[in-house]
Coordinates of C-alpha atoms in Angstrom, one line a residue:
M1 CA 1.3 -20.2 10.6
K2 CA 5.0 -19.3 10.6
S3 CA 6.1 -15.9 11.7
N4 CA 7.9 -15.3 8.4
N5 CA 6.1 -12.5 6.6
T6 CA 7.5 -13.2 3.2
P7 CA 6.3 -16.6 2.1
K8 CA 8.1 -18.4 -0.7
N9 CA 6.6 -18.6 -4.2
T10 CA 4.2 -21.5 -4.2
H11 CA 1.9 -22.8 -7.0
H12 CA -0.7 -25.5 -6.8
N13 CA -2.5 -27.4 -9.6
K14 CA -5.8 -27.5 -7.7
H15 CA -8.7 -25.2 -7.5
A16 CA -8.8 -23.0 -4.5
L17 CA -11.6 -23.4 -2.1
A18 CA -11.9 -20.0 -0.4
H19 CA -11.4 -16.4 -1.1
Q20 CA -11.9 -12.9 -2.0
T21 CA -12.1 -10.1 -4.5
P22 CA -13.8 -6.9 -3.4
S23 CA -15.7 -4.6 -5.6
H24 CA -16.3 -1.4 -3.8
A25 CA -15.4 0.0 -0.4
S26 CA -16.5 2.9 1.7
T27 CA -13.5 3.9 3.8
S28 CA -12.7 6.4 6.5
K29 CA -9.1 7.6 6.2
H30 CA -7.6 7.8 9.6
T31 CA -4.7 6.1 11.4
N32 CA -3.5 4.2 14.5
K33 CA -6.3 3.1 16.7
L34 CA -7.8 -0.1 15.3
L35 CA -11.3 -1.4 15.4
Q36 CA -12.3 -4.9 14.8
V37 CA -15.7 -5.7 13.4
G38 CA -17.6 -8.6 14.9
A39 CA -20.9 -9.9 13.8
M40 CA -22.5 -8.7 10.6
S41 CA -25.9 -9.5 9.0
A42 CA -26.0 -11.2 5.7
L43 CA -27.1 -8.0 3.9
L44 CA -25.2 -5.4 5.7
S45 CA -22.0 -3.9 4.3
V46 CA -19.6 -2.5 6.9
S47 CA -16.2 -1.0 6.3
C48 CA -13.9 0.0 9.2
I49 CA -10.5 1.7 9.2
A50 CA -8.4 2.6 12.2
A51 CA -8.8 6.1 13.5
Q52 CA -6.4 8.5 15.3
N53 CA -7.7 8.9 18.9
T54 CA -11.2 8.1 17.7
S55 CA -12.8 4.9 16.7
A56 CA -14.6 5.0 13.3
A57 CA -17.2 2.5 12.1
V58 CA -19.0 3.2 8.9
A59 CA -22.0 1.2 7.8
D60 CA -22.6 1.6 4.1
E61 CA -25.9 -0.1 3.1
T62 CA -26.1 1.6 -0.3
S63 CA -22.9 0.7 -2.0
S64 CA -22.9 -3.0 -1.4
P65 CA -25.2 -5.6 0.1
S66 CA -22.4 -7.2 2.1
S67 CA -19.0 -6.0 3.0
A68 CA -16.6 -6.6 5.9
I69 CA -13.3 -5.5 7.1
N70 CA -11.2 -6.3 10.1
H71 CA -7.8 -4.8 11.0
T72 CA -5.3 -5.7 13.6
N73 CA -2.0 -4.4 14.7
Q74 CA -1.0 -1.9 12.0
Q75 CA -1.7 1.6 10.6
S76 CA -4.2 2.7 8.1
Q77 CA -3.1 0.9 5.0
P78 CA -6.1 -0.9 3.5
S79 CA -5.8 -4.6 2.9
I80 CA -8.1 -6.1 0.2
H81 CA -10.1 -9.1 1.4
T82 CA -13.6 -10.2 0.5
N83 CA -16.0 -13.0 1.1
E84 CA -18.3 -14.5 -1.5
N85 CA -21.4 -13.8 0.6
A86 CA -22.0 -11.7 3.6
P87 CA -20.4 -13.3 6.6
S88 CA -22.5 -14.4 9.5
S89 CA -21.5 -13.7 13.1
N90 CA -19.9 -17.1 13.2
N91 CA -17.4 -16.4 10.4
A92 CA -16.8 -12.7 10.7
S93 CA -13.6 -13.1 12.6
A94 CA -12.2 -15.2 9.8
S95 CA -11.7 -12.0 7.8
T96 CA -9.1 -10.6 10.1
H97 CA -6.0 -9.1 8.4
H98 CA -2.6 -8.3 9.5
N99 CA -1.1 -5.0 8.4
S100 CA -4.2 -4.2 6.5
A101 CA -3.6 -2.0 3.6
Q102 CA -6.7 -2.1 1.4
A103 CA -10.3 -1.4 2.1
T104 CA -12.1 -4.7 2.5
T105 CA -15.4 -5.3 0.8
S106 CA -17.7 -8.2 0.1
I107 CA -20.4 -8.1 -2.4
G108 CA -23.3 -10.4 -3.4
E109 CA -23.7 -12.1 -6.7
N110 CA -26.8 -10.1 -7.7
T111 CA -25.6 -6.6 -6.9
P112 CA -27.2 -4.1 -9.3
S113 CA -24.9 -2.1 -11.6
T114 CA -25.1 1.5 -12.5
L115 CA -24.0 0.6 -16.1
Q116 CA -25.5 -1.7 -18.7
T117 CA -22.4 -3.3 -20.1
N118 CA -23.1 -6.4 -22.1
E119 CA -22.8 -6.4 -25.9
Q120 CA -26.3 -7.9 -26.2
N121 CA -27.7 -5.3 -23.7
D122 CA -28.6 -7.9 -21.1
A123 CA -29.7 -6.3 -17.8
T124 CA -27.8 -8.7 -15.6
A125 CA -24.9 -6.9 -13.9
M126 CA -21.5 -8.4 -13.8
P127 CA -20.3 -9.7 -10.4
F128 CA -18.8 -7.2 -8.0
M129 CA -19.4 -4.2 -10.2
I130 CA -20.4 -0.9 -8.6
L131 CA -19.6 2.4 -10.1
A132 CA -20.3 5.7 -8.3
R133 CA -21.7 7.3 -11.5
S134 CA -22.3 6.5 -15.1
I135 CA -19.3 7.2 -17.3
D136 CA -19.8 9.5 -20.3
A137 CA -18.5 7.7 -23.3
N138 CA -18.8 10.8 -25.4
A139 CA -16.7 13.0 -23.1
T140 CA -14.3 15.3 -24.8
H141 CA -10.7 14.0 -24.6
N142 CA -7.7 16.2 -24.0
L143 CA -4.9 15.1 -26.3
D144 CA -1.4 16.1 -25.5
R145 CA 0.9 15.5 -28.5
S146 CA 3.8 17.2 -26.9
S147 CA 4.3 14.6 -24.2
A148 CA 4.2 11.4 -26.2
D149 CA 7.8 10.6 -25.5
D150 CA 7.0 10.6 -21.8
G151 CA 10.5 11.9 -21.1
W152 CA 12.2 8.8 -22.4
G153 CA 12.7 10.1 -26.0
T154 CA 11.0 8.9 -29.1
N155 CA 13.3 6.2 -30.3
K156 CA 13.9 4.0 -27.2
Q157 CA 11.6 3.7 -24.2
A158 CA 12.9 2.6 -20.9
W159 CA 11.1 -0.8 -21.1
L160 CA 12.8 -1.6 -24.4
V161 CA 16.2 -0.6 -23.2
E162 CA 16.2 -2.6 -20.0
P163 CA 16.3 -6.4 -20.4
N164 CA 12.9 -7.9 -19.7
I165 CA 13.2 -10.2 -16.7
L166 CA 9.9 -11.9 -17.6
E167 CA 11.3 -14.9 -19.6
F168 CA 8.7 -17.6 -19.1
Q169 CA 6.1 -16.0 -21.3
R170 CA 2.8 -17.5 -22.6
Y171 CA 0.0 -16.0 -24.6
R172 CA -3.7 -16.7 -24.7
A173 CA -6.3 -15.0 -27.0
V174 CA -10.0 -15.2 -27.7
N175 CA -11.4 -12.9 -30.4
S176 CA -14.7 -11.0 -30.5
N177 CA -16.4 -14.0 -32.2
G178 CA -15.4 -16.3 -29.3
S179 CA -12.8 -18.1 -31.4
I180 CA -9.9 -19.4 -29.2
M181 CA -6.4 -18.9 -30.6
S182 CA -4.6 -22.3 -30.4
P183 CA -1.6 -22.2 -28.0
G184 CA 0.3 -24.5 -30.4
A185 CA 2.2 -27.7 -29.8
D186 CA 4.6 -26.1 -27.4
G187 CA 1.7 -24.5 -25.4
V188 CA 3.3 -21.0 -25.7
G189 CA 0.7 -19.3 -27.8
D190 CA 0.7 -16.6 -30.4
W191 CA 3.0 -13.7 -29.4
N192 CA 2.0 -11.3 -32.2
T193 CA -1.8 -11.7 -31.8
T194 CA -1.7 -11.3 -28.0
T195 CA 0.8 -8.5 -27.7
K196 CA -1.3 -6.3 -30.1
K197 CA -3.6 -6.1 -27.0
S198 CA -1.6 -7.1 -23.9
D199 CA 2.2 -6.6 -23.5
M200 CA 4.4 -6.5 -20.4
Y201 CA 7.9 -5.7 -19.4
A202 CA 9.7 -5.7 -16.1
H203 CA 13.2 -5.0 -14.7
I204 CA 14.8 -4.8 -11.2
K205 CA 15.7 -1.4 -9.7
T206 CA 17.9 -1.4 -6.6
E207 CA 17.7 1.5 -4.1
N208 CA 20.7 2.9 -2.2
N209 CA 19.4 1.2 1.0
G210 CA 19.4 -2.2 -0.7
D211 CA 15.6 -2.4 -1.3
R212 CA 14.7 -3.8 -4.7
Y213 CA 11.7 -3.0 -6.8
L214 CA 10.4 -4.8 -9.8
V215 CA 9.5 -2.0 -12.3
F216 CA 6.6 -2.9 -14.5
D217 CA 5.4 -1.4 -17.7
V218 CA 2.2 -3.0 -18.7
F219 CA 0.2 -2.3 -21.9
F220 CA -3.5 -2.8 -22.5
N221 CA -5.4 -2.5 -25.8
N222 CA -1.9 -2.0 -27.2
D223 CA -3.1 -1.2 -30.8
A224 CA -5.7 1.3 -29.6
K225 CA -8.6 -0.4 -31.4
S226 CA -11.9 -1.2 -29.9
M227 CA -13.0 -4.8 -29.4
L228 CA -16.7 -4.0 -28.8
N229 CA -19.8 -4.1 -30.8
N230 CA -22.7 -3.2 -28.5
S231 CA -21.3 -3.1 -25.0
A232 CA -19.8 0.0 -23.3
L233 CA -16.8 -1.1 -21.4
Q234 CA -13.4 -2.8 -21.7
Q235 CA -11.5 -4.1 -18.7
Y236 CA -7.7 -4.1 -18.2
T237 CA -6.3 -6.2 -15.4
W238 CA -2.8 -6.7 -14.2
Q239 CA -2.1 -9.3 -11.4
I240 CA 1.0 -8.3 -9.4
P241 CA 3.6 -11.1 -8.7
W242 CA 2.3 -11.7 -5.2
A243 CA 4.7 -14.7 -4.7
V244 CA 7.8 -12.4 -4.7
A245 CA 6.2 -9.1 -3.4
D246 CA 7.1 -7.8 0.0
L247 CA 3.8 -8.6 1.8
N248 CA 2.7 -9.2 5.4
Y249 CA 1.0 -12.6 5.4
G250 CA -0.5 -11.7 2.1
A251 CA -1.5 -8.1 2.9
Y252 CA 0.0 -5.1 1.3
K253 CA 2.5 -3.1 3.2
G254 CA 2.6 0.7 2.8
D255 CA 5.4 0.5 0.3
T256 CA 4.6 -2.8 -1.5
L257 CA 3.3 -0.8 -4.5
R258 CA 4.5 2.7 -5.6
N259 CA 4.7 5.1 -8.5
L260 CA 1.5 3.8 -10.0
S261 CA 0.3 5.7 -13.2
I262 CA -2.2 4.7 -15.8
E263 CA -2.1 6.7 -19.1
A264 CA -4.2 6.5 -22.2
Y265 CA -2.9 7.1 -25.7
V266 CA -4.6 7.7 -29.1
S267 CA -2.9 6.6 -32.3
N268 CA -1.8 9.5 -34.5
A269 CA -3.5 10.0 -37.9
D270 CA -0.4 8.8 -39.8
T271 CA 0.2 5.8 -37.5
A272 CA 0.6 2.5 -39.4
S273 CA -2.3 0.0 -38.8
N274 CA 0.0 -2.5 -37.1
A275 CA 1.6 0.0 -34.7
V276 CA 1.4 -0.7 -31.0
L277 CA 2.0 1.6 -28.1
S278 CA 4.6 -0.5 -26.4
R279 CA 6.9 -0.7 -29.4
D280 CA 5.9 2.4 -31.5
F281 CA 5.5 4.9 -28.7
E282 CA 6.3 8.0 -30.8
R283 CA 3.3 7.2 -33.0
F284 CA 0.8 7.9 -30.2
S285 CA -0.4 11.0 -28.4
R286 CA -1.4 11.1 -24.7
D287 CA -5.1 11.4 -23.8
N288 CA -4.9 13.5 -20.7
T289 CA -8.6 13.1 -19.9
N290 CA -8.2 9.3 -19.4
S291 CA -4.8 9.4 -17.8
K292 CA -3.7 9.8 -14.2
T293 CA -0.3 9.7 -12.4
G294 CA 0.4 9.5 -8.7
I295 CA -2.4 7.0 -8.2
N296 CA -2.9 5.6 -4.7
P297 CA -3.0 1.9 -5.5
L298 CA -5.1 1.2 -2.4
S299 CA -7.9 3.6 -3.1
N300 CA -10.7 2.0 -5.1
D301 CA -13.0 3.5 -7.8
Q302 CA -10.8 6.4 -8.7
E303 CA -12.3 8.0 -11.8
F304 CA -10.7 10.0 -14.5
G305 CA -12.5 10.7 -17.8
G306 CA -14.3 7.6 -18.9
T307 CA -11.9 5.4 -16.9
T308 CA -12.2 4.0 -13.4
Y309 CA -9.3 2.5 -11.4
K310 CA -10.1 -0.6 -9.4
Y311 CA -7.9 -2.7 -7.1
D312 CA -10.2 -5.7 -6.9
L313 CA -10.1 -7.2 -10.4
G314 CA -8.4 -10.5 -9.5
A315 CA -10.1 -13.9 -9.6
R316 CA -11.7 -15.0 -6.3
V317 CA -11.0 -18.6 -5.0
K318 CA -14.4 -19.4 -3.5
A319 CA -17.6 -20.3 -5.2
S320 CA -17.3 -17.3 -7.6
R321 CA -14.0 -18.4 -9.0
E322 CA -15.5 -19.9 -12.1
E323 CA -17.6 -16.8 -12.7
D324 CA -14.6 -14.5 -12.2
L325 CA -12.5 -16.5 -14.6
R326 CA -15.3 -16.2 -17.2
T327 CA -15.5 -12.4 -16.6
L328 CA -11.7 -12.1 -17.1
F329 CA -10.9 -14.6 -19.8
H330 CA -14.3 -15.5 -21.3
K331 CA -14.1 -18.7 -23.3
N332 CA -10.5 -19.2 -22.1
A333 CA -11.7 -19.6 -18.5
G334 CA -10.8 -23.3 -18.6
D335 CA -7.3 -22.9 -19.9
G336 CA -4.9 -24.7 -17.7
V337 CA -2.2 -22.0 -17.8
L338 CA -4.7 -19.3 -16.8
R339 CA -6.1 -21.4 -14.0
N340 CA -2.6 -22.0 -12.6
A341 CA -1.8 -18.3 -12.9
T342 CA -4.8 -17.3 -10.9
E343 CA -4.5 -19.9 -8.2
L344 CA -3.8 -18.4 -4.8
P345 CA -2.5 -20.6 -2.0
E346 CA -2.4 -19.7 1.7
P347 CA -1.8 -17.1 3.0
Y348 CA -2.6 -15.2 -0.3
R349 CA -6.1 -16.7 -1.0
N350 CA -7.9 -14.1 1.2
Y351 CA -6.6 -11.2 -0.9
S352 CA -6.9 -9.6 -4.3
Y353 CA -3.9 -8.8 -6.4
G354 CA -5.6 -7.8 -9.6
I355 CA -5.5 -4.0 -10.3
G356 CA -6.5 -2.1 -13.4
V357 CA -9.3 -0.1 -15.0
R358 CA -12.6 -0.3 -16.6
T359 CA -13.0 2.2 -19.3
T360 CA -15.3 3.6 -22.0
A361 CA -12.3 5.0 -23.8
V362 CA -12.2 1.7 -25.8
D363 CA -10.2 3.2 -28.8
R364 CA -7.3 4.1 -26.6
A365 CA -4.1 2.2 -25.7
F366 CA -3.3 2.2 -22.0
H367 CA 0.1 2.2 -20.3
L368 CA 0.3 1.1 -16.6
H369 CA 3.5 1.8 -14.8
C370 CA 4.1 0.5 -11.3
E371 CA 6.9 -0.6 -9.0
V372 CA 6.5 -3.7 -6.8
K373 CA 8.8 -4.0 -3.8
L374 CA 10.5 -7.4 -3.7
R375 CA 11.0 -9.7 -0.7
K376 CA 14.5 -9.5 0.6
D377 CA 15.2 -13.1 -0.2
A378 CA 13.6 -13.2 -3.7
T379 CA 16.0 -14.6 -6.3
I380 CA 16.0 -14.0 -10.0
A381 CA 14.7 -17.6 -10.4
D382 CA 11.9 -16.8 -7.9
I383 CA 10.9 -13.7 -9.9
Q384 CA 10.9 -15.5 -13.2
D385 CA 8.8 -18.4 -11.9
A386 CA 6.3 -16.1 -10.1
Y387 CA 3.0 -15.6 -11.9
T388 CA 2.1 -12.2 -13.1
W389 CA -0.3 -11.5 -16.0
A390 CA -1.9 -8.7 -18.1
N391 CA -5.4 -9.2 -19.5
T392 CA -7.2 -7.0 -22.0
S393 CA -10.8 -8.0 -22.2
S394 CA -14.3 -6.8 -23.2
F395 CA -16.5 -6.4 -20.1
G396 CA -19.9 -8.1 -20.3
K397 CA -21.4 -11.6 -19.9
T398 CA -22.2 -12.0 -23.6
T399 CA -18.9 -10.5 -24.8
N400 CA -15.9 -12.6 -25.9
S401 CA -12.6 -10.8 -26.4
A402 CA -9.8 -11.5 -24.0
Y403 CA -6.0 -11.3 -24.7
T404 CA -3.7 -12.5 -21.9
F405 CA 0.0 -12.2 -21.5
V406 CA 1.2 -14.6 -18.8
S407 CA 4.6 -14.7 -17.2
G408 CA 5.7 -17.5 -14.7
R409 CA 5.5 -21.2 -14.5
E410 CA 4.8 -24.2 -12.3
K411 CA 7.8 -25.6 -10.6
G412 CA 8.7 -29.1 -11.7
G413 CA 7.1 -31.4 -14.2
S414 CA 6.8 -30.5 -17.9
E415 CA 7.0 -26.7 -17.3
N416 CA 10.7 -27.1 -16.4
N417 CA 11.2 -27.4 -20.2
L418 CA 9.2 -24.2 -20.9
P419 CA 11.3 -22.2 -23.5
R420 CA 12.7 -18.9 -22.2
V421 CA 12.3 -15.6 -24.0
I422 CA 15.8 -14.3 -23.6
S423 CA 15.6 -10.6 -23.1
D424 CA 18.4 -8.2 -24.0
K425 CA 19.3 -4.6 -24.8
E426 CA 20.5 -5.4 -28.3
A427 CA 18.2 -4.7 -31.2
P428 CA 18.1 -6.7 -34.4
K429 CA 20.4 -6.0 -37.4
L430 CA 19.0 -5.3 -40.8
Y431 CA 20.3 -6.4 -44.2
F432 CA 19.6 -5.2 -47.7
N433 CA 20.8 -7.1 -50.8
G434 CA 23.3 -9.0 -48.7
K435 CA 24.9 -6.1 -46.8
E436 CA 24.1 -4.8 -43.3
L437 CA 21.8 -1.7 -43.4
T438 CA 23.3 0.7 -40.9
D439 CA 22.2 4.2 -42.1
T440 CA 19.8 5.8 -44.5
Q441 CA 20.8 4.8 -48.0
T442 CA 20.0 6.8 -51.1
I443 CA 19.7 5.0 -54.4
D444 CA 18.9 6.4 -57.8
V445 CA 16.5 4.5 -60.1
Y446 CA 15.0 5.3 -63.5
Q447 CA 11.6 5.1 -65.0
G448 CA 10.7 1.5 -65.8
D449 CA 13.5 -0.1 -63.7
K450 CA 12.6 -3.5 -62.4
L451 CA 14.5 -4.7 -59.4
S452 CA 14.8 -7.8 -57.2
L453 CA 15.2 -6.7 -53.6
K454 CA 16.5 -8.9 -50.7
F455 CA 15.7 -8.0 -47.1
G456 CA 16.9 -9.7 -44.0
A457 CA 17.5 -9.4 -40.2
S458 CA 19.4 -11.1 -37.4
D459 CA 19.4 -10.9 -33.7
N460 CA 21.7 -11.9 -30.9
S461 CA 18.9 -13.9 -29.4
G462 CA 18.9 -16.1 -32.5
S463 CA 15.4 -15.1 -33.7
I464 CA 13.2 -12.3 -34.9
T465 CA 9.4 -12.0 -34.5
N466 CA 8.6 -9.4 -37.1
L467 CA 10.1 -8.1 -40.4
H468 CA 8.3 -5.2 -42.0
V469 CA 9.0 -3.4 -45.3
S470 CA 6.8 -0.6 -46.6
G471 CA 6.9 2.4 -49.0
L472 CA 7.7 0.6 -52.2
P473 CA 5.8 1.2 -55.5
Q474 CA 2.5 -0.5 -56.1
N475 CA 2.2 -1.0 -52.3
K476 CA 4.6 -3.9 -52.5
G477 CA 6.1 -4.8 -49.1
I478 CA 6.7 -7.3 -46.4
D479 CA 4.6 -7.8 -43.2
D480 CA 6.0 -11.0 -41.8
K481 CA 5.0 -11.6 -38.2
T482 CA 6.2 -15.2 -37.9
K483 CA 9.0 -16.0 -35.5
H484 CA 12.0 -17.0 -37.6
A485 CA 15.5 -18.3 -36.7
A486 CA 17.8 -15.4 -37.4
S487 CA 21.4 -15.6 -36.1
K488 CA 24.3 -13.3 -37.1
E489 CA 25.9 -16.3 -38.9
K490 CA 22.6 -17.1 -40.8
P491 CA 20.2 -14.1 -40.9
Y492 CA 16.6 -14.6 -41.9
T493 CA 16.1 -13.3 -45.5
T494 CA 13.2 -12.9 -47.9
S495 CA 13.0 -11.3 -51.4
L496 CA 10.6 -9.1 -53.4
N497 CA 11.0 -9.7 -57.2
D498 CA 10.1 -7.5 -60.1
V499 CA 9.6 -4.3 -58.2
E500 CA 9.0 -1.8 -60.9
F501 CA 9.7 1.9 -60.3
S502 CA 7.5 3.9 -62.5
N503 CA 5.4 7.0 -62.0
K504 CA 3.5 9.2 -64.4
N505 CA 1.4 12.3 -64.4
G506 CA -1.1 11.5 -67.1
N507 CA 1.1 10.2 -69.9
S508 CA 4.2 12.1 -68.8
P509 CA 6.8 10.5 -66.6
N510 CA 7.0 12.1 -63.2
E511 CA 10.0 12.0 -60.9
K512 CA 9.3 10.8 -57.3
V513 CA 11.1 9.9 -54.0
Y514 CA 10.2 6.6 -52.4
N515 CA 11.0 6.3 -48.7
V516 CA 11.2 2.6 -48.0
V517 CA 11.0 1.8 -44.3
V518 CA 12.6 -1.5 -43.1
S519 CA 12.1 -2.7 -39.5
A520 CA 12.6 -5.8 -37.5
T521 CA 11.6 -6.7 -33.9
D522 CA 12.9 -9.4 -31.6
A523 CA 11.1 -11.3 -28.8
S524 CA 12.2 -8.8 -26.2
G525 CA 10.5 -5.9 -28.0
N526 CA 13.8 -4.4 -29.3
K527 CA 13.2 -2.8 -32.7
T528 CA 15.4 -1.6 -35.4
E529 CA 14.1 0.7 -38.2
K530 CA 16.0 2.1 -41.2
T531 CA 15.1 4.0 -44.4
I532 CA 16.1 3.3 -47.9
R533 CA 15.5 6.4 -50.1
Y534 CA 14.9 5.6 -53.8
N535 CA 15.1 8.7 -56.1
L536 CA 13.1 7.9 -59.2
K537 CA 14.5 9.9 -62.1
N538 CA 13.4 10.3 -65.7
L539 CA 15.4 8.6 -68.4
N540 CA 17.0 11.9 -69.7
H541 CA 19.2 11.7 -66.5
K542 CA 20.4 8.2 -67.6
Y543 CA 21.3 8.9 -71.2
A544 CA 23.2 12.0 -72.3
E545 CA 21.6 14.4 -74.7
P546 CA 23.0 14.1 -78.3
T547 CA 25.2 17.0 -79.3
G548 CA 26.2 18.1 -82.9
S549 CA 29.8 18.2 -84.2
K550 CA 31.3 20.2 -87.1
L551 CA 32.6 18.4 -90.2
T552 CA 34.5 20.6 -92.7
V553 CA 34.6 19.5 -96.3
P554 CA 35.1 21.2 -99.7
W555 CA 32.2 22.8 -101.5
G556 CA 30.1 20.3 -103.3
H557 CA 31.6 17.4 -101.4
T558 CA 29.3 14.4 -100.8
F559 CA 29.5 12.9 -97.3
T560 CA 30.4 9.3 -97.0
D561 CA 29.2 7.0 -94.2
D562 CA 32.7 6.6 -92.9
E563 CA 33.2 10.4 -92.5
I564 CA 30.0 10.7 -90.5
L565 CA 30.7 7.7 -88.3
K566 CA 34.2 8.8 -87.5
K567 CA 32.8 12.0 -86.3

């Protein structure tokens, strides 16, 4: 193995043969002096961490049937590594890690769970699931409506302002009935369906010392709607872009991940049914109970409210790979893009890079924020090619829902032609009746008026992904979620004909104000929203009231038609 501690991005179109993912670790937090664990029995779980001036060895027989950790050469940063089954004395040394940063665990396939999680209430526990306590699904949630802007303001969040560097995007979806959404002829998949559940943004931040961090904002259950029928848990997983992260032969360094927060949000009562947290942030309120900032990314099973943070949610590469893929993606486990995105070549195959939560707060949208330190030599092309993915799924063997946002691609072959999602800071422009809609417009209309209204949008990227119009009489509107070509030279337009403005209180005409909201979104998540205010007035405002005029004639004079008409 070369001494270079920052291997290049490598992808393989083959199934990995050995690996990983832990489920639970019992760890002593000390530093410096290192202890290497040798032989272990097949049913014994041992977790060791270096200790300052004292050696510490902890045997935890209650939390896991089999776990192992070895550390060499570095301080107490845990490095996640697991074996499929408990290692024997012959292979214990194979789990040695450099610069260990995560507590290492290994757990058997039939480990009992503290929660019954499947929609059909089957008693079989999911692989590598151990929770310290049952989570109360009926816990009181603390909602904070004052902090919904998260310091960024209510109109433009940071992830929508910065260009999204994740340009090779693909989307995969399976609904609660197990129906797989077709990826289409181009293999990209359905953006709208997937991003209602999973959405992801990233940009580069450079420190004064030259260190670069990839700043991620990842969204799970984006529309804050439960996917469950009978089961208790949903699972949200983000795989970090290991191929460009600053690692030590695959192991986390102390500053590989930082500023990790996971926050839950509930949709406000007046929130539109198609609103999502990532693009309609101001329409949600923070659920403090199921939120946590300042999370130590290398500390497993941190609980807050009905939510448990876990660092071991990635797909293993040994015999349990197929089971892990089914756990994550359900009926999409055989999808070629997802299999490539979860493949881990050497030296990464012995580690887990999937972090996230399991939660009973299934009617909440979640926002994960984290910064990943980049390798010194990582280029923009490396970053855009590197696999990272976000997955919102139901948790249980008999459940089906899984919505996956994948960024990255295989180098060479047909994926060289994968279309880019060009990200930018510029939001779409809106048009109304052939003119650009720049500010709130006020238009007077009268009872019984029937109008033809033409709406449109354009974007500098050349396309829009959503055009929405609401607030018109008789609930007329537009909810077009199809991607359309929409350039400045040739905006996308659509019309609503015979829109009648009429409002009565019983049989009496009643004046009213209609606030018509027009919005458009581009593929980078940039959104423009404007309001057209229609003031519906009664007809007496349209036609002047008749007034009388004097006509002076002699006594006994008979009026002629001409005299009256002239007047």
